[in-house]
Amino acid sequence: MEVPPETYSLGLEAKTERGLLVAEKFDLVIIGGGNAGYIPAIRASQLGMKVALIEKREGGHLGGTCLNVGCIPTKALLHTATLLHDAKNGEEFGVNVSDVEFDYPKAAERREKVVTQLRRGVQGLMKKNKVTVYNGVGSFVEPKKIQVQNGEGTEELEAGKVLISTGSAVNTLPGLEFDGEKVISSDDIVTNNESYPKSVIILGSGAVGVEFASMYKDFGTDVTIVEILDRLVPLEDPEICAELKKSFEKRGIKVMTSTKADPQSLEKTDSGVKIKIAGADSGEQEGAEGEGGSYGGEDAPTGDVDGGDTLEAEALLVAVGRKTVTEDLNLDVTDVEVNERGIIRVDGYGQTAAEGIYAAGDVVGGYWLAHEAGHEGLTAVEHMAGEDPMPKDRSLVPRVTYCRPEIASFGLTKAQAEEEGYEAKEAKFPFQAIGKALIEGEPNGFFKIVSDAETDMILGMHAIGPKVTDLITEGVFAKLVEGTPEEISMTIHPHPSLSEVVGEAAMAAEGHPIHF
């Protein structure tokens, strides 16, 4: 059932007392309606708080980047891409589909239907949980007084506690300003309802870069990835990076690692863009954390390249990471501490340096993932309510990438574990030995477990292959409850299922894999 739009009015029927405007009082005011905002708003209401939620997005749409221009619309298009790939490659399975036609506007229409349905669901949850939603820009007037402003006017809210969850926005490099047509961002892709480029250069190979590379290739686009570091998805286990590169190149995606582009050389032409590239010292730039990309963000080299080649395409997708959104908050009137990258400093519960002011989601850094943001928000409101939540444990945050093949991981790689002083060991099991993977025609990839040789403690898991974004949760839970590979191996996994790869990897970690 659709919730009436008046749920999102500014609420200028503010209280007055002796002719003076009186600020509406709330136990908790949340600034930002993404996963780190609306999810804790619900939990805070369940805990008995009177909650206000401020969202500045046009139309008052909650859900933040993830629901509106990120995870959800992107994965809707990726699902379309998978169906298109399967339709074109069904002959092996005895399914011959001739003259497969791809209707992009229809795919975009379905994408919007999914987004709209979920938006309505979040609206309904706000109403159900009696959360007062304000559509406007929220900023601090005082540490516990928040101003909400939009085209209708201004209102002030008095807060017992404040949760900052204003999220992040797409980032670019000087000289590569977005125009929505030839130099594009991920936001531009998921709001384009008419067409897609027939050739694209993708700058950056983090999750955003490789997901759109995978999608565009299935759409029939000529794809080139330019990555300044020496491997794709450089935050992942090196074997995963190599496996993805092999898979992408087999599909016809051109991968250029250890390569830098010169933003100042960008030339827009009638048919698209041209940009110069050259080899890069892979050690000169560390990848930025987060889902946006790894090319280097604001710190990436931007000067002229010496010699090199020129790439041409209809469009240039800049996927170099994200930047925090804090400029409207007026944090100077608080004791909240922000670093040079705009990231708010918090403890494990989301408490900032200012008493009673918390922050969660992309504004506090981390991996910049929607599920991470929601968990941080829940931890924050439970802590401020006097509950006893577990502080955030970074090693329990699953990182997932929805390209084909999928990638999922959490915790430490073997090299990282050894750097931290563990006597680490690793074991992996290939999907080619899993019956269900062969049945589904996806035998490539593997599942890897990193553990402590002395205690058998799980230190991390890293996987590439079919449905690993779903399979990784078993490992995260095992680590949460301090389980071991032996205990995972004792768990009965249904046959035939892809989940058997987790059990087999665990048996491999114990030295006795069965099917390989």
Coordinates of C-alpha atoms in Angstrom, one line a residue:
M1 CA 0.0 0.0 0.0
E2 CA 1.4 3.4 -1.0
V3 CA 1.9 5.8 1.9
P4 CA 0.4 9.3 1.3
P5 CA 3.1 11.8 0.3
E6 CA 2.2 14.1 3.2
T7 CA 4.4 11.8 5.4
Y8 CA 7.3 13.9 4.0
S9 CA 6.0 17.4 4.7
L10 CA 8.4 19.8 6.5
G11 CA 6.0 20.2 9.3
L12 CA 5.9 24.0 9.6
E13 CA 3.0 23.8 11.9
A14 CA 5.6 24.3 14.6
K15 CA 4.6 25.0 18.2
T16 CA 4.5 28.6 19.3
E17 CA 4.6 30.0 22.8
R18 CA 3.8 33.7 23.5
G19 CA 4.3 34.3 19.8
L20 CA 7.8 32.8 19.7
L21 CA 8.8 29.7 17.7
V22 CA 9.4 26.7 20.0
A23 CA 11.6 23.9 18.7
E24 CA 10.0 20.5 18.5
K25 CA 11.6 18.1 21.0
F26 CA 12.8 14.7 20.1
D27 CA 14.8 12.0 21.9
L28 CA 16.7 11.4 18.8
V29 CA 17.2 13.5 15.6
I30 CA 18.8 11.6 12.7
I31 CA 20.3 13.6 9.8
G32 CA 20.3 11.5 6.7
G33 CA 17.9 8.8 5.6
G34 CA 20.1 6.1 4.1
N35 CA 20.8 2.7 5.7
A36 CA 22.7 4.4 8.5
G37 CA 19.6 6.6 9.1
Y38 CA 16.3 5.0 8.5
I39 CA 17.3 1.5 9.9
P40 CA 18.4 2.9 13.3
A41 CA 15.3 5.2 13.3
I42 CA 13.1 2.1 13.4
R43 CA 15.2 0.5 16.1
A44 CA 15.2 3.7 18.2
S45 CA 11.4 3.8 18.0
Q46 CA 11.3 0.2 19.1
L47 CA 13.4 1.2 22.1
G48 CA 10.9 3.9 23.1
M49 CA 12.5 7.0 21.6
K50 CA 10.6 9.8 19.9
V51 CA 12.5 10.0 16.6
A52 CA 12.9 12.6 13.8
L53 CA 14.6 11.8 10.6
I54 CA 15.8 14.5 8.2
E55 CA 16.4 13.7 4.5
K56 CA 17.4 16.3 1.9
R57 CA 16.9 14.1 -1.2
E58 CA 14.4 15.6 -3.7
G59 CA 11.0 14.1 -3.1
G60 CA 12.0 13.0 0.4
H61 CA 13.0 9.6 -0.8
L62 CA 14.6 7.6 2.0
G63 CA 17.1 4.7 1.5
G64 CA 20.1 6.9 0.6
T65 CA 22.5 6.1 -2.2
C66 CA 21.9 2.3 -1.9
L67 CA 18.2 2.4 -2.7
N68 CA 18.0 5.4 -5.0
V69 CA 21.2 5.4 -7.1
G70 CA 23.4 2.6 -5.8
C71 CA 23.0 -1.0 -4.7
I72 CA 19.4 -1.6 -5.7
P73 CA 19.2 -0.1 -9.2
T74 CA 22.6 -1.4 -10.0
K75 CA 21.8 -4.9 -9.1
A76 CA 18.5 -4.7 -10.9
L77 CA 20.4 -3.9 -14.1
L78 CA 23.0 -6.6 -13.3
H79 CA 20.2 -9.1 -13.1
T80 CA 19.0 -8.1 -16.5
A81 CA 22.5 -8.5 -17.8
T82 CA 22.7 -12.0 -16.4
L83 CA 19.4 -12.9 -18.0
L84 CA 20.6 -11.5 -21.3
H85 CA 23.8 -13.5 -21.0
D86 CA 21.9 -16.7 -20.2
A87 CA 19.6 -16.2 -23.1
K88 CA 22.5 -15.8 -25.6
N89 CA 24.4 -18.8 -24.2
G90 CA 21.7 -21.4 -23.6
E91 CA 22.6 -23.7 -26.5
E92 CA 24.9 -25.8 -24.2
F93 CA 21.8 -26.5 -22.0
G94 CA 19.6 -27.3 -25.0
V95 CA 17.9 -24.0 -25.0
N96 CA 18.2 -22.3 -28.4
V97 CA 17.0 -18.7 -28.4
S98 CA 17.4 -17.0 -31.7
D99 CA 17.3 -13.3 -32.4
V100 CA 17.6 -12.2 -28.7
E101 CA 16.7 -8.6 -28.4
F102 CA 17.7 -6.3 -25.6
D103 CA 15.3 -3.5 -24.7
Y104 CA 17.2 -1.1 -22.5
P105 CA 14.3 1.3 -21.8
K106 CA 12.3 -1.7 -20.6
A107 CA 15.1 -2.8 -18.4
A108 CA 15.3 0.7 -17.0
E109 CA 11.6 0.7 -16.4
R110 CA 11.8 -2.5 -14.4
R111 CA 14.8 -1.0 -12.4
E112 CA 12.6 1.9 -11.4
K113 CA 9.7 -0.3 -10.4
V114 CA 12.0 -2.1 -8.0
V115 CA 13.3 1.1 -6.6
T116 CA 9.8 2.6 -6.3
Q117 CA 8.4 -0.5 -4.5
L118 CA 11.2 -0.4 -2.0
R119 CA 10.9 3.3 -1.4
R120 CA 7.2 2.8 -0.6
G121 CA 8.2 0.0 1.8
V122 CA 10.5 2.3 3.7
Q123 CA 7.9 5.0 3.8
G124 CA 5.5 2.5 5.3
L125 CA 8.0 1.5 7.9
M126 CA 8.4 5.1 9.0
K127 CA 4.7 5.5 9.4
K128 CA 4.4 2.2 11.2
N129 CA 7.1 3.1 13.7
K130 CA 5.9 6.7 14.2
V131 CA 9.1 8.3 12.9
T132 CA 8.6 11.9 12.0
V133 CA 10.3 12.6 8.6
Y134 CA 11.4 16.0 7.5
N135 CA 12.3 16.7 3.9
G136 CA 15.0 19.3 3.9
V137 CA 18.7 20.1 4.7
G138 CA 19.6 19.5 8.4
S139 CA 22.4 21.5 10.1
F140 CA 23.5 22.2 13.6
V141 CA 22.5 25.5 15.2
E142 CA 23.8 24.2 18.6
P143 CA 25.1 20.8 19.6
K144 CA 21.6 19.6 20.4
K145 CA 19.6 21.9 18.2
I146 CA 19.1 21.1 14.5
Q147 CA 17.7 23.4 11.8
V148 CA 15.8 21.9 8.9
Q149 CA 15.5 24.1 5.8
N150 CA 13.9 23.7 2.4
G151 CA 11.9 25.7 -0.1
E152 CA 9.0 25.9 2.3
G153 CA 10.9 27.5 5.2
T154 CA 12.9 26.7 8.3
E155 CA 12.2 24.7 11.4
E156 CA 14.3 23.9 14.5
L157 CA 14.3 20.6 16.3
E158 CA 15.6 20.0 19.8
A159 CA 17.4 16.7 20.2
G160 CA 18.3 14.6 23.2
K161 CA 20.8 12.7 21.0
V162 CA 21.9 13.2 17.4
L163 CA 22.9 10.6 14.8
I164 CA 24.8 11.9 11.7
S165 CA 24.3 9.6 8.7
T166 CA 24.6 11.9 5.7
G167 CA 26.5 9.4 3.6
S168 CA 28.7 10.0 0.6
A169 CA 28.6 11.1 -3.0
V170 CA 30.4 10.1 -6.1
N171 CA 33.9 11.5 -6.5
T172 CA 35.9 12.5 -9.5
L173 CA 39.3 13.9 -10.5
P174 CA 40.1 17.5 -11.6
G175 CA 39.5 17.7 -15.3
L176 CA 37.0 14.8 -15.3
E177 CA 33.9 16.7 -14.2
F178 CA 30.7 14.8 -14.8
D179 CA 28.5 15.9 -17.6
G180 CA 26.0 13.0 -17.5
E181 CA 26.6 12.0 -21.1
K182 CA 30.3 11.6 -22.0
V183 CA 31.9 11.8 -18.6
I184 CA 29.6 9.8 -16.4
S185 CA 29.2 8.5 -12.8
S186 CA 27.4 5.5 -11.4
D187 CA 24.6 7.9 -10.5
D188 CA 24.2 8.8 -14.2
I189 CA 24.0 5.2 -15.3
V190 CA 21.2 4.2 -13.0
T191 CA 19.1 7.3 -13.8
N192 CA 19.5 7.0 -17.6
N193 CA 16.2 5.5 -18.9
E194 CA 16.9 5.7 -22.6
S195 CA 20.3 4.4 -23.7
Y196 CA 23.7 3.0 -22.8
P197 CA 27.1 3.6 -24.4
K198 CA 28.3 1.1 -27.1
S199 CA 31.9 1.6 -25.9
V200 CA 33.1 2.7 -22.5
I201 CA 36.4 3.4 -20.7
I202 CA 36.1 2.7 -16.9
L203 CA 38.6 4.5 -14.7
G204 CA 39.0 2.5 -11.5
S205 CA 38.4 -1.1 -10.7
G206 CA 36.8 -1.2 -7.3
A207 CA 33.4 -2.7 -6.9
V208 CA 31.6 0.0 -8.9
G209 CA 34.1 -0.2 -11.8
V210 CA 34.0 -4.0 -12.2
E211 CA 30.3 -4.3 -11.6
F212 CA 29.5 -1.9 -14.5
A213 CA 32.3 -3.5 -16.6
S214 CA 30.5 -6.8 -16.2
M215 CA 27.1 -5.4 -16.9
Y216 CA 28.1 -3.4 -19.9
K217 CA 29.9 -6.3 -21.5
D218 CA 26.7 -8.4 -21.2
F219 CA 24.9 -5.6 -22.8
G220 CA 27.3 -5.8 -25.8
T221 CA 29.4 -2.7 -24.9
D222 CA 33.1 -2.6 -25.8
V223 CA 34.7 -2.2 -22.3
T224 CA 38.2 -1.1 -21.2
I225 CA 39.2 -0.9 -17.6
V226 CA 42.1 1.4 -16.6
E227 CA 43.5 0.8 -13.1
I228 CA 46.5 2.6 -11.6
L229 CA 47.4 -0.3 -9.3
D230 CA 48.8 -3.6 -10.4
R231 CA 45.6 -5.6 -10.2
L232 CA 41.8 -5.4 -10.3
V233 CA 39.8 -5.0 -7.1
P234 CA 43.1 -4.3 -5.3
L235 CA 41.6 -4.6 -1.8
E236 CA 40.9 -8.3 -2.4
D237 CA 43.1 -11.4 -2.0
P238 CA 45.6 -11.4 -4.9
E239 CA 44.4 -14.8 -6.2
I240 CA 40.9 -13.4 -6.5
C241 CA 42.3 -10.4 -8.4
A242 CA 44.1 -12.7 -10.8
E243 CA 41.0 -14.9 -11.2
L244 CA 38.8 -12.0 -12.0
K245 CA 41.3 -10.6 -14.6
K246 CA 41.4 -14.0 -16.3
S247 CA 37.6 -14.2 -16.4
F248 CA 37.1 -10.6 -17.6
E249 CA 39.7 -11.1 -20.4
K250 CA 38.1 -14.3 -21.5
R251 CA 34.8 -12.4 -21.8
G252 CA 36.5 -9.8 -24.0
I253 CA 36.9 -7.0 -21.4
K254 CA 40.2 -5.1 -21.9
V255 CA 42.0 -4.8 -18.6
M256 CA 44.8 -2.3 -18.2
T257 CA 46.4 -2.4 -14.8
S258 CA 49.5 -0.4 -13.7
T259 CA 48.1 2.2 -16.0
K260 CA 47.3 5.9 -15.3
A261 CA 45.2 8.2 -17.3
D262 CA 45.8 11.9 -17.7
P263 CA 42.6 13.8 -16.7
Q264 CA 44.0 17.0 -18.3
S265 CA 44.3 15.3 -21.7
L266 CA 40.5 14.5 -21.8
E267 CA 39.1 15.6 -25.2
K268 CA 35.4 15.5 -25.9
T269 CA 34.5 14.7 -29.5
D270 CA 31.3 14.4 -31.5
S271 CA 31.4 10.6 -31.0
G272 CA 32.5 10.5 -27.4
V273 CA 35.8 11.0 -25.5
K274 CA 39.6 10.6 -25.9
I275 CA 42.1 10.3 -23.0
K276 CA 45.8 9.6 -22.8
I277 CA 47.2 6.8 -20.8
A278 CA 50.6 5.5 -19.8
G279 CA 52.2 2.9 -17.6
A280 CA 52.3 3.7 -13.8
D281 CA 54.5 2.6 -10.9
S282 CA 52.0 0.4 -9.1
G283 CA 53.6 1.3 -5.8
E284 CA 53.0 5.0 -6.1
Q285 CA 49.3 5.1 -5.1
E286 CA 47.5 3.1 -2.5
G287 CA 43.9 2.3 -3.3
A288 CA 41.2 4.1 -1.4
E289 CA 39.0 2.0 0.8
G290 CA 35.4 1.6 0.1
E291 CA 33.1 0.3 -2.6
G292 CA 33.6 3.2 -5.0
G293 CA 36.9 2.5 -6.6
S294 CA 40.6 2.3 -6.2
Y295 CA 42.1 4.6 -8.8
G296 CA 43.2 7.0 -6.1
G297 CA 40.6 9.7 -5.7
E298 CA 41.8 13.2 -4.9
D299 CA 45.4 11.9 -4.4
A300 CA 45.8 10.2 -7.8
P301 CA 48.3 11.6 -10.2
T302 CA 46.8 14.2 -12.5
G303 CA 49.7 15.5 -14.4
D304 CA 50.7 14.8 -18.0
V305 CA 51.6 11.3 -19.0
D306 CA 54.8 10.8 -20.9
G307 CA 54.2 9.2 -24.3
G308 CA 51.7 6.4 -24.0
D309 CA 48.5 5.8 -26.0
T310 CA 45.1 7.4 -26.5
L311 CA 41.9 5.6 -25.7
E312 CA 38.6 6.5 -27.3
A313 CA 35.1 5.5 -26.4
E314 CA 31.5 6.9 -26.4
A315 CA 31.8 7.5 -22.6
L316 CA 34.2 7.6 -19.7
L317 CA 32.9 6.2 -16.4
V318 CA 34.8 7.7 -13.5
A319 CA 34.7 5.1 -10.7
V320 CA 37.5 6.4 -8.4
G321 CA 35.7 6.3 -5.1
R322 CA 33.4 8.4 -3.0
K323 CA 33.6 11.4 -0.8
T324 CA 31.8 12.1 2.5
V325 CA 28.8 14.5 2.6
T326 CA 29.3 16.8 5.6
E327 CA 29.4 20.3 4.1
D328 CA 25.8 21.3 5.1
L329 CA 26.1 20.2 8.8
N330 CA 27.8 23.2 10.3
L331 CA 29.9 21.0 12.5
D332 CA 31.9 23.9 13.7
V333 CA 29.4 24.6 16.4
T334 CA 30.0 21.1 17.8
D335 CA 33.0 19.2 19.1
V336 CA 32.7 16.6 16.4
E337 CA 36.1 15.8 15.0
V338 CA 36.6 15.4 11.2
N339 CA 39.8 14.4 9.4
E340 CA 41.2 15.8 6.2
R341 CA 39.2 13.4 4.1
G342 CA 35.9 14.6 5.7
I343 CA 35.6 11.4 7.8
I344 CA 34.0 11.8 11.2
R345 CA 36.0 10.2 14.1
V346 CA 34.0 7.8 16.2
D347 CA 34.5 5.0 18.7
G348 CA 33.3 1.4 18.2
Y349 CA 29.7 2.5 19.1
G350 CA 29.6 5.4 16.8
Q351 CA 30.1 8.0 19.5
T352 CA 31.8 11.1 18.3
A353 CA 34.1 13.4 20.3
A354 CA 30.9 15.5 21.1
E355 CA 28.8 14.1 23.9
G356 CA 25.5 12.8 22.7
I357 CA 26.3 13.1 19.0
Y358 CA 26.9 9.9 17.1
A359 CA 27.7 9.1 13.5
A360 CA 27.3 6.1 11.3
G361 CA 27.7 5.0 7.7
D362 CA 29.9 6.4 5.0
V363 CA 30.7 9.5 7.0
V364 CA 32.8 7.4 9.4
G365 CA 34.8 5.6 6.7
G366 CA 35.2 1.9 6.8
Y367 CA 34.4 -0.1 3.7
W368 CA 31.5 2.3 2.6
L369 CA 29.0 -0.5 2.3
A370 CA 25.2 -0.3 2.9
H371 CA 25.0 -3.3 5.2
E372 CA 28.0 -2.0 7.2
A373 CA 26.2 1.4 7.5
G374 CA 23.0 -0.1 8.8
H375 CA 24.8 -2.2 11.4
E376 CA 26.7 0.9 12.6
G377 CA 23.5 2.8 13.0
L378 CA 21.9 0.0 15.0
T379 CA 24.9 -0.2 17.2
A380 CA 24.8 3.6 17.8
V381 CA 21.1 3.8 18.8
E382 CA 21.3 0.7 21.1
H383 CA 24.4 2.3 22.8
M384 CA 22.7 5.6 23.3
A385 CA 19.6 3.8 24.6
G386 CA 21.7 2.1 27.3
E387 CA 21.7 -1.3 25.8
D388 CA 24.8 -3.4 25.6
P389 CA 25.7 -3.8 21.9
M390 CA 28.9 -5.3 20.6
P391 CA 31.2 -2.6 19.3
K392 CA 31.9 -2.7 15.6
D393 CA 34.3 -5.4 14.6
R394 CA 35.8 -4.5 11.2
S395 CA 36.8 -8.2 10.6
L396 CA 33.1 -9.2 10.6
V397 CA 32.1 -6.9 7.7
P398 CA 31.5 -8.9 4.5
R399 CA 32.7 -7.2 1.3
V400 CA 30.7 -8.2 -1.7
T401 CA 31.0 -7.4 -5.4
Y402 CA 28.3 -8.4 -7.9
C403 CA 30.2 -8.7 -11.1
R404 CA 30.3 -12.0 -12.9
P405 CA 31.9 -14.0 -11.3
E406 CA 30.8 -12.6 -7.9
I407 CA 33.4 -11.8 -5.2
A408 CA 32.9 -11.9 -1.5
S409 CA 35.3 -11.7 1.5
F410 CA 35.8 -10.7 5.1
G411 CA 38.7 -10.5 7.5
L412 CA 42.4 -10.9 6.7
T413 CA 44.2 -12.4 3.8
K414 CA 47.1 -14.8 4.6
A415 CA 49.6 -12.0 4.0
Q416 CA 47.8 -9.5 6.2
A417 CA 47.4 -12.1 9.0
E418 CA 51.2 -12.8 8.9
E419 CA 51.8 -9.0 9.1
E420 CA 49.7 -9.0 12.2
G421 CA 51.8 -11.7 13.8
Y422 CA 49.7 -14.8 13.2
E423 CA 51.1 -18.1 12.0
A424 CA 48.5 -18.1 9.2
K425 CA 47.5 -20.9 6.9
E426 CA 45.1 -21.0 4.0
A427 CA 43.1 -23.6 2.2
K428 CA 40.9 -23.3 -0.8
F429 CA 38.4 -25.4 -2.7
P430 CA 37.5 -25.0 -6.4
F431 CA 34.0 -24.7 -7.7
Q432 CA 34.9 -27.1 -10.5
A433 CA 34.6 -29.9 -7.9
I434 CA 31.2 -28.9 -6.8
G435 CA 28.3 -30.6 -8.6
K436 CA 25.8 -27.7 -8.4
A437 CA 28.4 -25.4 -10.0
L438 CA 28.8 -27.7 -12.9
I439 CA 25.0 -28.1 -13.2
E440 CA 24.6 -24.4 -13.4
G441 CA 27.5 -24.0 -15.9
E442 CA 29.6 -21.9 -13.5
P443 CA 32.6 -24.1 -12.5
N444 CA 35.2 -21.3 -12.2
G445 CA 36.4 -19.8 -9.0
F446 CA 37.1 -21.0 -5.5
F447 CA 36.4 -20.5 -1.8
K448 CA 39.4 -19.8 0.5
I449 CA 39.6 -20.0 4.3
V450 CA 42.5 -18.3 6.2
S451 CA 43.0 -19.5 9.8
D452 CA 45.5 -19.4 12.7
A453 CA 47.6 -22.6 12.6
E454 CA 48.1 -22.5 16.3
T455 CA 44.5 -22.0 17.5
D456 CA 42.5 -22.9 14.4
M457 CA 40.7 -19.5 14.7
I458 CA 39.1 -18.2 11.5
L459 CA 40.9 -15.1 10.4
G460 CA 39.2 -14.5 7.0
M461 CA 37.5 -16.0 4.0
H462 CA 37.8 -15.0 0.4
A463 CA 35.8 -16.3 -2.5
I464 CA 35.1 -15.8 -6.2
G465 CA 32.5 -17.7 -8.1
P466 CA 28.7 -18.3 -8.3
K467 CA 26.6 -16.9 -5.5
V468 CA 29.5 -16.3 -3.2
T469 CA 27.8 -13.0 -2.0
D470 CA 25.3 -15.3 -0.4
L471 CA 27.7 -18.0 0.7
I472 CA 30.0 -15.7 2.6
T473 CA 27.5 -15.2 5.5
E474 CA 28.1 -18.7 6.8
G475 CA 31.8 -17.8 7.3
V476 CA 31.0 -14.4 9.0
F477 CA 28.7 -16.2 11.4
A478 CA 31.3 -18.8 12.2
K479 CA 33.8 -16.1 13.0
L480 CA 31.2 -14.2 15.1
V481 CA 30.6 -17.2 17.4
E482 CA 34.4 -18.0 17.4
G483 CA 33.8 -21.2 15.4
T484 CA 36.6 -23.1 13.6
P485 CA 37.0 -24.7 10.2
E486 CA 36.5 -28.0 11.9
E487 CA 33.1 -27.0 13.2
I488 CA 32.1 -25.8 9.7
S489 CA 33.2 -29.1 8.3
M490 CA 30.9 -30.9 10.8
T491 CA 28.0 -28.9 9.5
I492 CA 25.9 -30.9 7.0
H493 CA 25.6 -28.9 3.8
P494 CA 22.8 -30.0 1.4
H495 CA 23.7 -31.8 -1.8
P496 CA 23.8 -30.7 -4.5
S497 CA 24.2 -27.1 -3.4
L498 CA 26.8 -24.4 -3.9
S499 CA 27.1 -24.2 -0.1
E500 CA 29.1 -27.4 -0.2
V501 CA 32.1 -25.4 -1.3
V502 CA 32.2 -23.8 2.2
G503 CA 32.2 -27.2 3.9
E504 CA 34.8 -28.6 1.5
A505 CA 37.0 -25.5 2.0
A506 CA 36.7 -26.1 5.8
M507 CA 37.7 -29.7 5.4
A508 CA 40.6 -28.6 3.2
A509 CA 41.7 -26.3 6.1
E510 CA 41.7 -29.4 8.3
G511 CA 43.8 -31.3 5.8
H512 CA 41.1 -33.7 4.5
P513 CA 39.1 -32.4 1.6
I514 CA 36.8 -35.1 0.1
H515 CA 36.1 -34.2 -3.5
F516 CA 39.4 -32.7 -4.7

